[in-house]
Amino acid sequence: MDQGEESDVDVIFQVDVRKKDRKLEERYRRTAFDLYRKGTKRSAGAWVLLVWYSIVLIMSLGGGGGAYTLRSFIVEALLVFIWFLIAFRRFRNRVMLRLLFLTIALKERGDTGTFNGNRFMFGEEGFWAITVGDMMWKYPAVDKVAESRDAVFLYFKEDSGLYFAKRDFTVGDSKAFLQFIAEKTGKEVIRLKGSRR
């Protein structure tokens, strides 16, 4: 899409993201994790593993009557940590997200490129992301729509979507946009904790 084509499109809403916001990206990923992982139940095999591991953990923490060394302390601490990872999904999710964010931060540390910004344009038939290459989506591609106090999140599936701050609207505003996107996608807007109605 070149500049001439851009003016032919009826733009109802436009968002210009001028700078990269790592905190917003982290919130986008956390929200995806919560939206797509909630309600998943443990299989019978996972319960068997958890019970078996609990028995092993209890037996190993009982001690063998020998000298308590730094090595045995580290092993027991590691066993307890692994048990928490298996037993508590919320704890596991936090650990996994922290590792993901650490990986992203390390990757960006070595990245010397510059962020040139993104432009998202929403029309009657679909929406476009104008970055290095142009991409167009139809509204049925959106699986979930979420709103926080200061951001909008559109998910196509768990690991892909768009997010932007409400302050980045250059055509239209976030309140009207949320009504529009709910109508176009047929999806209810999920209001995250702390979001205003």
CSV table of C-alpha atoms in Angstrom, one decimal:
chain,number,residue,atom,x,y,z
A,1,MET,CA,0.0,0.0,0.0
A,2,ASP,CA,1.6,3.3,-1.0
A,3,GLN,CA,0.7,6.8,0.1
A,4,GLY,CA,-1.8,7.3,-2.7
A,5,GLU,CA,-3.7,4.2,-1.6
A,6,GLU,CA,-3.7,5.2,2.0
A,7,SER,CA,-5.8,8.3,1.3
A,8,ASP,CA,-8.4,6.2,-0.5
A,9,VAL,CA,-9.2,4.2,2.6
A,10,ASP,CA,-11.9,5.4,4.9
A,11,VAL,CA,-10.1,5.6,8.2
A,12,ILE,CA,-12.5,5.6,11.1
A,13,PHE,CA,-9.8,5.1,13.8
A,14,GLN,CA,-6.0,5.5,13.6
A,15,VAL,CA,-3.4,4.8,16.2
A,16,ASP,CA,0.2,6.0,15.9
A,17,VAL,CA,2.6,4.3,18.2
A,18,ARG,CA,5.7,6.5,18.4
A,19,LYS,CA,7.8,4.8,20.9
A,20,LYS,CA,8.3,1.3,22.2
A,21,ASP,CA,6.8,0.7,25.6
A,22,ARG,CA,8.2,-2.4,27.3
A,23,LYS,CA,5.8,-2.2,30.3
A,24,LEU,CA,2.9,-2.2,27.9
A,25,GLU,CA,4.4,-5.2,26.1
A,26,GLU,CA,4.7,-7.1,29.3
A,27,ARG,CA,1.1,-6.3,30.3
A,28,TYR,CA,0.0,-7.6,26.8
A,29,ARG,CA,1.8,-10.9,27.3
A,30,ARG,CA,0.6,-11.3,30.9
A,31,THR,CA,-3.0,-10.6,29.8
A,32,ALA,CA,-2.6,-13.2,26.9
A,33,PHE,CA,-1.3,-15.7,29.4
A,34,ASP,CA,-4.3,-15.1,31.7
A,35,LEU,CA,-7.0,-15.0,29.0
A,36,TYR,CA,-5.8,-18.2,27.2
A,37,ARG,CA,-4.7,-20.3,30.2
A,38,LYS,CA,-7.6,-19.6,32.6
A,39,GLY,CA,-10.0,-22.5,32.9
A,40,THR,CA,-7.6,-25.1,31.7
A,41,LYS,CA,-7.8,-28.2,33.9
A,42,ARG,CA,-5.2,-30.6,35.0
A,43,SER,CA,-5.2,-34.0,33.3
A,44,ALA,CA,-5.3,-37.2,35.4
A,45,GLY,CA,-1.6,-37.7,34.5
A,46,ALA,CA,-0.7,-34.3,35.9
A,47,TRP,CA,-2.5,-35.1,39.2
A,48,VAL,CA,-0.6,-38.5,39.4
A,49,LEU,CA,2.7,-36.7,38.8
A,50,LEU,CA,1.9,-34.1,41.4
A,51,VAL,CA,1.0,-36.7,44.1
A,52,TRP,CA,4.0,-38.9,43.3
A,53,TYR,CA,6.3,-35.9,43.4
A,54,SER,CA,4.8,-34.7,46.7
A,55,ILE,CA,5.5,-38.1,48.2
A,56,VAL,CA,9.1,-38.0,46.9
A,57,LEU,CA,9.5,-34.5,48.3
A,58,ILE,CA,8.2,-35.4,51.7
A,59,MET,CA,10.4,-38.4,51.9
A,60,SER,CA,13.5,-36.4,50.9
A,61,LEU,CA,12.8,-33.6,53.3
A,62,GLY,CA,12.6,-36.1,56.2
A,63,GLY,CA,16.4,-36.3,56.3
A,64,GLY,CA,18.5,-39.4,56.6
A,65,GLY,CA,20.0,-38.6,60.0
A,66,GLY,CA,23.3,-37.6,58.4
A,67,ALA,CA,25.1,-34.3,58.3
A,68,TYR,CA,23.1,-31.5,56.8
A,69,THR,CA,25.3,-29.9,54.2
A,70,LEU,CA,25.0,-26.9,51.8
A,71,ARG,CA,24.6,-29.4,49.0
A,72,SER,CA,21.6,-31.1,50.6
A,73,PHE,CA,20.0,-27.8,51.4
A,74,ILE,CA,20.3,-26.7,47.7
A,75,VAL,CA,18.9,-30.0,46.5
A,76,GLU,CA,15.9,-29.7,48.9
A,77,ALA,CA,15.3,-26.1,48.0
A,78,LEU,CA,15.3,-27.0,44.3
A,79,LEU,CA,12.9,-29.9,45.0
A,80,VAL,CA,10.5,-27.6,46.8
A,81,PHE,CA,10.8,-25.0,44.0
A,82,ILE,CA,10.0,-27.6,41.4
A,83,TRP,CA,7.0,-28.8,43.5
A,84,PHE,CA,5.6,-25.2,43.6
A,85,LEU,CA,6.1,-25.0,39.8
A,86,ILE,CA,4.1,-28.2,39.3
A,87,ALA,CA,1.4,-27.5,42.0
A,88,PHE,CA,0.6,-23.9,41.5
A,89,ARG,CA,-0.2,-22.7,38.0
A,90,ARG,CA,-0.1,-19.0,39.0
A,91,PHE,CA,3.4,-19.4,40.4
A,92,ARG,CA,4.5,-21.3,37.3
A,93,ASN,CA,3.0,-18.7,35.0
A,94,ARG,CA,4.9,-15.9,36.9
A,95,VAL,CA,8.2,-17.7,36.7
A,96,MET,CA,7.7,-18.5,33.0
A,97,LEU,CA,6.7,-14.9,32.2
A,98,ARG,CA,9.7,-13.6,34.1
A,99,LEU,CA,12.0,-15.8,32.1
A,100,LEU,CA,10.3,-14.6,28.9
A,101,PHE,CA,10.7,-10.9,29.9
A,102,LEU,CA,14.4,-11.5,30.8
A,103,THR,CA,15.0,-13.2,27.4
A,104,ILE,CA,13.3,-10.2,25.6
A,105,ALA,CA,15.4,-7.7,27.6
A,106,LEU,CA,18.6,-9.6,26.9
A,107,LYS,CA,17.7,-9.7,23.2
A,108,GLU,CA,16.9,-6.0,23.1
A,109,ARG,CA,20.2,-5.2,24.8
A,110,GLY,CA,22.1,-6.4,21.8
A,111,ASP,CA,19.6,-4.8,19.3
A,112,THR,CA,21.1,-1.6,17.9
A,113,GLY,CA,18.1,-1.0,15.5
A,114,THR,CA,15.8,1.9,16.0
A,115,PHE,CA,12.0,1.7,16.5
A,116,ASN,CA,10.4,3.8,13.8
A,117,GLY,CA,6.9,3.4,15.2
A,118,ASN,CA,3.7,1.7,14.1
A,119,ARG,CA,0.5,3.0,12.5
A,120,PHE,CA,-2.8,1.0,12.9
A,121,MET,CA,-5.7,2.1,10.7
A,122,PHE,CA,-9.2,0.8,11.2
A,123,GLY,CA,-11.9,1.1,8.5
A,124,GLU,CA,-15.3,-0.5,7.8
A,125,GLU,CA,-13.9,-3.7,6.1
A,126,GLY,CA,-10.8,-4.4,8.2
A,127,PHE,CA,-7.7,-2.9,9.7
A,128,TRP,CA,-4.1,-2.3,8.7
A,129,ALA,CA,-0.7,-2.3,10.4
A,130,ILE,CA,1.7,0.0,8.6
A,131,THR,CA,5.2,-0.8,9.6
A,132,VAL,CA,8.0,-2.2,7.5
A,133,GLY,CA,5.5,-4.1,5.4
A,134,ASP,CA,1.7,-3.5,5.2
A,135,MET,CA,-0.6,-6.1,6.6
A,136,MET,CA,-4.4,-6.1,6.5
A,137,TRP,CA,-6.8,-8.1,8.7
A,138,LYS,CA,-10.5,-8.7,8.6
A,139,TYR,CA,-12.4,-8.2,11.9
A,140,PRO,CA,-13.3,-11.9,12.3
A,141,ALA,CA,-9.5,-12.6,12.8
A,142,VAL,CA,-9.8,-11.0,16.2
A,143,ASP,CA,-10.3,-13.7,18.9
A,144,LYS,CA,-10.3,-11.5,22.0
A,145,VAL,CA,-10.5,-7.8,22.9
A,146,ALA,CA,-9.3,-6.5,26.2
A,147,GLU,CA,-9.0,-3.1,27.8
A,148,SER,CA,-6.9,-1.9,30.7
A,149,ARG,CA,-7.1,1.6,32.2
A,150,ASP,CA,-4.7,3.0,29.6
A,151,ALA,CA,-4.3,0.4,26.8
A,152,VAL,CA,-6.2,-1.7,24.3
A,153,PHE,CA,-5.2,-5.3,23.4
A,154,LEU,CA,-6.5,-7.2,20.4
A,155,TYR,CA,-5.6,-10.9,20.2
A,156,PHE,CA,-5.7,-13.1,17.2
A,157,LYS,CA,-4.6,-16.1,19.2
A,158,GLU,CA,-2.5,-16.5,22.4
A,159,ASP,CA,0.8,-15.5,20.9
A,160,SER,CA,-0.2,-12.9,18.3
A,161,GLY,CA,-2.1,-9.7,18.3
A,162,LEU,CA,-1.9,-5.9,18.6
A,163,TYR,CA,-1.6,-3.6,21.6
A,164,PHE,CA,-1.4,0.1,21.9
A,165,ALA,CA,-1.9,2.9,24.5
A,166,LYS,CA,-5.2,4.8,24.5
A,167,ARG,CA,-3.3,8.0,24.3
A,168,ASP,CA,-1.9,7.0,20.9
A,169,PHE,CA,-5.2,7.5,19.0
A,170,THR,CA,-4.8,10.2,16.4
A,171,VAL,CA,-8.2,9.7,14.7
A,172,GLY,CA,-11.1,8.9,17.0
A,173,ASP,CA,-10.8,8.0,20.7
A,174,SER,CA,-10.5,4.8,22.7
A,175,LYS,CA,-14.1,4.8,24.1
A,176,ALA,CA,-15.7,5.0,20.6
A,177,PHE,CA,-13.1,2.5,19.3
A,178,LEU,CA,-14.0,-0.1,21.9
A,179,GLN,CA,-17.7,0.1,20.9
A,180,PHE,CA,-16.7,-0.1,17.2
A,181,ILE,CA,-14.4,-3.1,17.6
A,182,ALA,CA,-16.9,-5.0,19.8
A,183,GLU,CA,-19.5,-4.5,17.1
A,184,LYS,CA,-17.2,-5.4,14.2
A,185,THR,CA,-15.7,-8.5,15.9
A,186,GLY,CA,-18.8,-9.7,17.8
A,187,LYS,CA,-16.6,-10.1,20.8
A,188,GLU,CA,-17.2,-8.7,24.3
A,189,VAL,CA,-14.6,-6.3,25.5
A,190,ILE,CA,-12.9,-7.8,28.5
A,191,ARG,CA,-12.2,-5.1,31.1
A,192,LEU,CA,-9.1,-5.9,33.0
A,193,LYS,CA,-8.6,-5.1,36.7
A,194,GLY,CA,-8.3,-1.4,37.2
A,195,SER,CA,-9.9,-0.4,33.9
A,196,ARG,CA,-12.5,2.4,33.9
A,197,ARG,CA,-16.0,1.8,32.5
